[in-house]
Amino acid sequence: MSPPPLLLPLLLLLLPLLNVEPAGATLIRIPLHRVQPERRTLNLMRGWREPAELPKLGAPSPGDKPTFVPLSNYRDVQYFGEIGLGTPPQNFTVVFDTGSSNLWVPSRRCHFFSVPCWLHHRFDPKASSSFQANGTKFDIQYGTGRVDGILSEDKLTIGGIKGASVIFGEALWEPSLVFTFAHFDGILGLGFPILSVEGVRPPVDVLVEQGLLDKPIFSFYLNRDPEEPDGGELVLGGSDPAHYIPPLTFVPVTVPAYWQIHMERVKVGPGLTLCARGCAAILDTGTSLITGPTEEIRALHAAIGGYPLLAGEYIILCSEIPKLPAVSFLLGGVWFNLTAQDYVIQTTLNGVRLCLSGFQALDVPPPAGPFWILGDVFLGTYVAVFDRGDRKSSARVGLARARTHGADVGWGKTAQAQFPG
């Protein structure tokens, strides 16, 4: 089952980063690098489907090795970082995606007419002394296309971690133009095992099982300051308190497939309540905007003065930004507020200032939906710590206001205000 494709605005697709937390841990950081703005259209929404069964949560392993993965930011809509595959490592930029669970990169053996393949780095099995053939065919369906190829096995290098033997996809056919324009080569999935195509163990699970990562925890910090050269950081194995203003609010994962949680309410200023009886929400680094059911997103934009464009997107009058109300999400009993500066995407195209709403209509049909997707507009404002749990504890997500450069702790006092009633 696949819902209608979600078209990501031509300037929005963020990818968060991971944080570290254990005291005295050796952190491996993968920095994010910001790509200079230029006009591109990208749609990276996968086809949502109902999981067949619940996955087994990862178990702890020996060692104490949090890992940092630097991420690059493309116009606050593409954040990606570098990994290596093979011996010696062949480098690729990948989106770290919590909405899928497979790792794939373009292959040197790709089809001649697969244009995206020829415009990106390609994996060459003959150049790796540690390559092992698998040959199982795979295909992954996304909202605007698919990726087909074969599975292979080789060594993964990520941050300071080396030598993990992983099964990954060599993409032989990328029929969607979305990958032609992408500034990344492939995708590294950070979802639960049940989402993995062909039952392949997700990379984080492999790192834990092989004793290269202490805990199945990772966190994303996205730097949205256009004046800063770095795009943020991905931290494997924990979280870095320097990235956020404490405390973390932990919310249990309700369905361990996507990172799905229960959202209690959404408020737009003092007058409009959405998700009034509670609803499901997905925390997804592979989605640039915040999406919700069409009727609720329409009501939200009526309250903030949004004008509809195409594919559920809305435009905002830039002059109105200082007057717009906050939009707040009640998660784990705490209100997480977004100001208009947080949820309006401001850019300049050909000298013209353009303001796009960070909210988009998307109807995900049953049985998987309906649900909201808290994408990078939300995750750029709030650091998210994704904790897969272990045999003694269930999966959960921790949220806290991201710390901006030069901000002090006092600045965060307005981040989690309580609404009456």
Coordinates of C-alpha atoms in Angstrom, one line a residue, residues 23-341:
A23 CA 30.0 10.3 30.6
G24 CA 33.6 9.6 29.5
A25 CA 32.5 8.1 26.2
T26 CA 34.7 8.5 23.2
L27 CA 32.5 10.3 20.7
I28 CA 32.7 9.8 17.0
R29 CA 31.3 12.8 15.3
I30 CA 30.2 13.1 11.7
P31 CA 29.9 16.8 10.8
L32 CA 27.2 18.2 8.5
H33 CA 28.2 20.5 5.7
R34 CA 25.9 23.1 4.3
V35 CA 25.5 23.1 0.5
Q36 CA 25.1 26.5 -1.1
P37 CA 21.6 27.3 -2.2
E38 CA 20.4 26.7 -5.8
R39 CA 17.1 25.8 -7.3
R40 CA 16.3 22.1 -7.1
T41 CA 13.2 20.0 -6.6
L42 CA 13.4 16.9 -4.4
N43 CA 10.8 14.4 -3.2
L44 CA 12.2 11.8 -0.9
M45 CA 9.0 10.5 0.7
R46 CA 8.9 6.7 0.8
G47 CA 5.7 4.8 0.2
W48 CA 4.1 4.3 3.6
R49 CA 3.0 0.7 4.3
E50 CA 1.6 -1.3 7.1
P51 CA 4.4 -3.4 8.9
A52 CA 3.7 -7.1 8.8
E53 CA 5.0 -7.8 12.3
L54 CA 6.7 -6.0 15.2
P55 CA 10.5 -5.9 15.1
K56 CA 12.8 -7.2 17.7
L57 CA 14.4 -4.3 19.6
G58 CA 18.2 -4.1 19.7
A59 CA 20.0 -5.4 22.7
P60 CA 23.0 -3.7 24.4
S61 CA 26.5 -4.8 23.6
P62 CA 29.9 -4.4 25.2
G63 CA 32.0 -1.3 24.7
D64 CA 31.4 2.4 25.0
K65 CA 31.7 3.9 21.6
P66 CA 29.3 6.7 20.6
T67 CA 29.8 7.7 17.0
F68 CA 29.3 11.2 15.4
V69 CA 28.3 11.5 11.8
P70 CA 28.7 15.0 10.3
L71 CA 25.8 15.9 8.1
S72 CA 25.7 18.3 5.2
N73 CA 22.8 20.6 4.7
Y74 CA 21.3 21.4 1.3
R75 CA 19.2 24.6 1.6
D76 CA 17.7 23.4 4.9
V77 CA 16.1 20.6 3.0
Q78 CA 19.0 18.1 2.4
Y79 CA 21.2 17.1 5.3
F80 CA 23.6 14.3 4.6
G81 CA 26.9 12.9 5.8
E82 CA 29.8 10.7 4.5
I83 CA 30.3 7.0 4.8
G84 CA 32.8 4.6 3.3
L85 CA 32.1 1.1 1.8
G86 CA 34.8 -1.4 1.0
T87 CA 38.5 -1.8 1.5
P88 CA 39.9 0.7 0.9
P89 CA 36.8 2.8 1.7
Q90 CA 34.9 4.2 -1.3
N91 CA 33.2 7.4 0.0
F92 CA 29.5 8.2 -0.5
T93 CA 27.2 10.9 0.9
V94 CA 24.0 9.5 2.3
V95 CA 20.8 10.8 3.8
F96 CA 20.3 9.4 7.3
D97 CA 16.7 8.4 7.2
T98 CA 14.6 7.3 10.2
G99 CA 11.7 6.4 7.9
S100 CA 13.5 3.5 6.2
S101 CA 15.9 0.7 7.3
N102 CA 18.1 -0.2 4.3
L103 CA 21.5 1.2 3.1
W104 CA 22.0 1.6 -0.6
V105 CA 24.3 3.5 -2.9
P106 CA 24.6 3.6 -6.7
S107 CA 26.6 0.8 -8.4
R108 CA 29.3 0.9 -11.0
R109 CA 27.3 -1.9 -12.6
C110 CA 24.1 0.3 -13.0
H111 CA 22.0 0.3 -16.1
F112 CA 23.2 2.6 -18.9
F113 CA 19.9 4.6 -19.0
S114 CA 19.9 5.1 -15.2
V115 CA 20.8 8.8 -15.3
P116 CA 21.0 9.4 -11.6
C117 CA 23.6 6.7 -11.3
W118 CA 26.0 8.4 -13.7
L119 CA 25.8 11.7 -11.9
H120 CA 26.8 10.3 -8.5
H121 CA 29.6 8.3 -6.9
R122 CA 29.3 4.6 -7.7
F123 CA 30.4 1.6 -5.8
D124 CA 33.0 -0.6 -7.6
P125 CA 33.1 -4.2 -6.2
K126 CA 36.4 -4.8 -8.1
A127 CA 38.1 -2.0 -6.2
S128 CA 37.4 -3.6 -2.8
S129 CA 39.5 -6.5 -1.3
S130 CA 36.8 -7.2 1.3
F131 CA 33.8 -7.4 -1.1
Q132 CA 31.5 -10.4 -0.9
A133 CA 28.8 -11.1 -3.5
N134 CA 25.2 -11.8 -2.4
G135 CA 23.2 -11.2 -5.5
T136 CA 19.7 -11.1 -4.0
K137 CA 17.5 -8.7 -5.9
F138 CA 15.9 -5.8 -4.0
D139 CA 13.6 -2.9 -4.8
I140 CA 12.5 0.0 -2.6
Q141 CA 9.5 2.0 -3.5
Y142 CA 9.5 5.8 -2.7
G143 CA 6.7 8.2 -3.2
T144 CA 8.0 9.5 -6.5
G145 CA 9.9 6.4 -7.8
R146 CA 11.9 3.4 -6.8
V147 CA 15.4 2.0 -6.6
D148 CA 16.2 -1.5 -7.9
G149 CA 19.4 -3.5 -7.6
I150 CA 21.2 -6.3 -5.9
L151 CA 22.4 -6.9 -2.4
S152 CA 26.1 -7.1 -1.6
E153 CA 28.3 -7.3 1.5
D154 CA 31.3 -5.3 2.4
K155 CA 32.9 -3.2 5.2
L156 CA 31.3 0.0 6.4
T157 CA 33.2 3.0 7.6
I158 CA 31.1 5.6 9.5
G159 CA 32.7 8.3 11.6
G160 CA 35.4 6.7 13.6
I161 CA 33.9 3.2 13.3
K162 CA 35.6 0.9 10.8
G163 CA 35.3 -2.7 9.8
A164 CA 31.6 -3.4 10.3
S165 CA 30.5 -6.1 7.8
V166 CA 27.1 -4.9 6.4
I167 CA 24.7 -6.0 3.6
F168 CA 23.8 -3.1 1.5
G169 CA 22.1 -2.4 -1.8
E170 CA 23.9 -1.7 -5.0
A171 CA 21.4 0.4 -7.0
L172 CA 21.3 -0.7 -10.6
W173 CA 18.3 1.2 -11.7
E174 CA 17.0 4.6 -10.4
P175 CA 14.1 5.5 -12.6
S176 CA 13.0 8.6 -10.7
L177 CA 14.4 12.0 -11.6
V178 CA 14.3 12.9 -7.9
F179 CA 17.7 11.1 -7.5
T180 CA 19.1 12.9 -10.5
F181 CA 18.9 16.3 -8.7
A182 CA 19.8 15.0 -5.3
H183 CA 23.0 16.2 -3.7
F184 CA 23.4 12.8 -2.0
D185 CA 24.4 9.5 -3.4
G186 CA 22.3 7.1 -1.4
I187 CA 20.3 6.5 1.8
L188 CA 21.2 4.9 5.1
G189 CA 18.0 3.8 6.9
L190 CA 17.7 4.3 10.7
G191 CA 14.2 2.8 11.1
F192 CA 13.3 -0.5 12.8
P193 CA 14.2 -3.9 11.3
I194 CA 10.6 -4.6 10.2
L195 CA 10.9 -1.9 7.6
S196 CA 14.0 -3.4 6.0
V197 CA 13.6 -4.8 2.5
E198 CA 14.6 -8.5 2.1
G199 CA 15.1 -8.8 5.9
V200 CA 18.5 -7.1 5.8
R201 CA 19.8 -6.1 9.2
P202 CA 19.8 -2.3 9.5
P203 CA 23.3 -0.7 9.8
V204 CA 22.8 0.4 13.5
D205 CA 21.8 -3.1 14.5
V206 CA 24.9 -4.5 12.8
L207 CA 27.1 -2.0 14.6
V208 CA 25.6 -3.0 18.0
E209 CA 25.7 -6.8 17.2
Q210 CA 29.4 -6.6 16.2
G211 CA 30.4 -4.7 19.4
L212 CA 31.3 -1.5 17.5
L213 CA 28.5 0.6 19.1
D214 CA 27.6 0.5 22.8
K215 CA 23.9 1.1 22.5
P216 CA 21.2 1.3 19.8
I217 CA 20.8 5.0 20.4
F218 CA 21.3 7.9 18.0
S219 CA 20.4 11.6 17.9
F220 CA 20.1 14.4 15.4
Y221 CA 21.2 18.0 15.7
L222 CA 20.4 20.2 12.7
N223 CA 22.0 23.6 12.4
R224 CA 19.6 25.8 10.5
D225 CA 21.7 29.0 10.7
P226 CA 22.5 30.0 7.1
E227 CA 25.5 31.9 8.3
E228 CA 27.1 28.8 9.8
P229 CA 29.2 26.6 7.6
D230 CA 28.3 23.3 9.3
G231 CA 24.9 21.7 8.9
G232 CA 24.8 19.9 12.2
E233 CA 25.8 16.6 13.6
L234 CA 24.7 13.0 13.8
V235 CA 25.7 11.1 17.0
L236 CA 25.6 7.3 17.2
G237 CA 25.5 5.7 20.6
G238 CA 23.9 8.5 22.6
S239 CA 23.4 12.2 22.6
D240 CA 25.5 15.3 23.2
P241 CA 24.0 17.7 25.8
A242 CA 25.9 20.6 24.2
H243 CA 23.3 20.3 21.4
Y244 CA 20.2 21.0 23.4
I245 CA 18.7 22.8 26.4
P246 CA 17.8 20.2 29.1
P247 CA 15.8 18.4 30.1
L248 CA 15.0 15.8 27.5
T249 CA 11.3 14.8 27.4
F250 CA 11.0 11.1 26.6
V251 CA 8.0 9.8 24.7
P252 CA 7.4 6.0 24.2
V253 CA 7.4 4.6 20.7
T254 CA 3.9 3.2 20.1
V255 CA 4.6 1.2 16.9
P256 CA 8.2 0.1 16.5
A257 CA 8.5 0.3 12.8
Y258 CA 8.7 4.0 11.9
W259 CA 9.5 6.1 14.9
Q260 CA 5.8 6.5 15.8
I261 CA 4.6 8.2 19.0
H262 CA 1.3 9.4 20.4
M263 CA 0.7 13.2 20.0
E264 CA -1.9 14.5 22.5
R265 CA -2.8 17.8 20.8
V266 CA -1.8 20.5 18.4
K267 CA -2.6 24.2 19.1
V268 CA -2.4 27.1 16.7
G269 CA -2.3 30.2 18.8
P270 CA -4.9 30.4 21.5
G271 CA -7.9 29.7 19.3
L272 CA -7.5 26.5 17.2
T273 CA -7.0 23.0 18.5
L274 CA -6.1 20.1 16.1
C275 CA -5.6 16.5 16.9
A276 CA -8.1 17.2 19.6
R277 CA -8.6 13.6 20.7
G278 CA -4.9 12.6 20.3
C279 CA -3.4 11.2 17.1
A280 CA -0.3 9.3 15.8
A281 CA 2.8 11.1 14.8
I282 CA 6.0 9.9 13.0
L283 CA 9.4 11.5 13.7
D284 CA 11.0 11.3 10.2
T285 CA 14.4 12.8 9.2
G286 CA 13.7 11.9 5.6
T287 CA 10.7 14.3 5.4
S288 CA 11.5 18.0 5.1
L289 CA 8.2 19.5 6.4
I290 CA 5.6 18.8 9.0
T291 CA 2.7 17.0 7.4
G292 CA -0.9 16.3 8.6
P293 CA -4.3 15.3 7.4
T294 CA -5.6 17.6 4.7
E295 CA -8.6 19.0 6.6
E296 CA -6.5 19.8 9.7
I297 CA -3.6 21.4 7.6
R298 CA -6.3 23.5 5.8
A299 CA -7.6 24.7 9.1
L300 CA -4.1 25.5 10.3
H301 CA -3.4 27.6 7.3
A302 CA -6.7 29.4 7.6
A303 CA -5.5 30.5 11.0
I304 CA -2.0 31.6 9.9
G305 CA -3.0 33.1 6.5
G306 CA -1.5 30.5 4.2
Y307 CA -2.3 30.5 0.5
P308 CA -2.4 27.1 -1.2
L309 CA 0.0 26.2 -3.9
L310 CA 0.4 22.6 -5.4
A311 CA 0.6 19.2 -3.8
G312 CA -0.6 20.4 -0.4
E313 CA 2.0 23.1 0.0
Y314 CA 1.2 26.7 1.1
I315 CA 2.8 30.1 0.7
I316 CA 3.0 32.8 3.4
L317 CA 3.2 36.6 3.1
C318 CA 6.7 37.4 4.3
S319 CA 5.5 40.7 5.8
E320 CA 3.1 38.8 8.1
I321 CA 5.7 36.6 9.8
P322 CA 6.1 38.8 12.9
K323 CA 2.3 38.6 13.5
L324 CA 1.8 34.9 13.0
P325 CA 0.9 32.7 16.1
A326 CA 2.9 29.9 17.5
V327 CA 2.1 26.3 16.6
S328 CA 2.5 23.9 19.5
F329 CA 2.6 20.2 19.9
L330 CA 1.7 18.4 23.1
L331 CA 4.1 15.4 23.4
G332 CA 4.7 13.5 26.6
G333 CA 2.8 16.1 28.6
V334 CA 5.0 18.9 27.4
W335 CA 4.3 21.6 24.8
F336 CA 6.8 22.0 22.0
N337 CA 6.4 25.4 20.5
L338 CA 7.3 26.5 17.0
T339 CA 7.3 30.3 16.2
A340 CA 6.8 31.6 12.7
Q341 CA 10.5 32.0 12.4

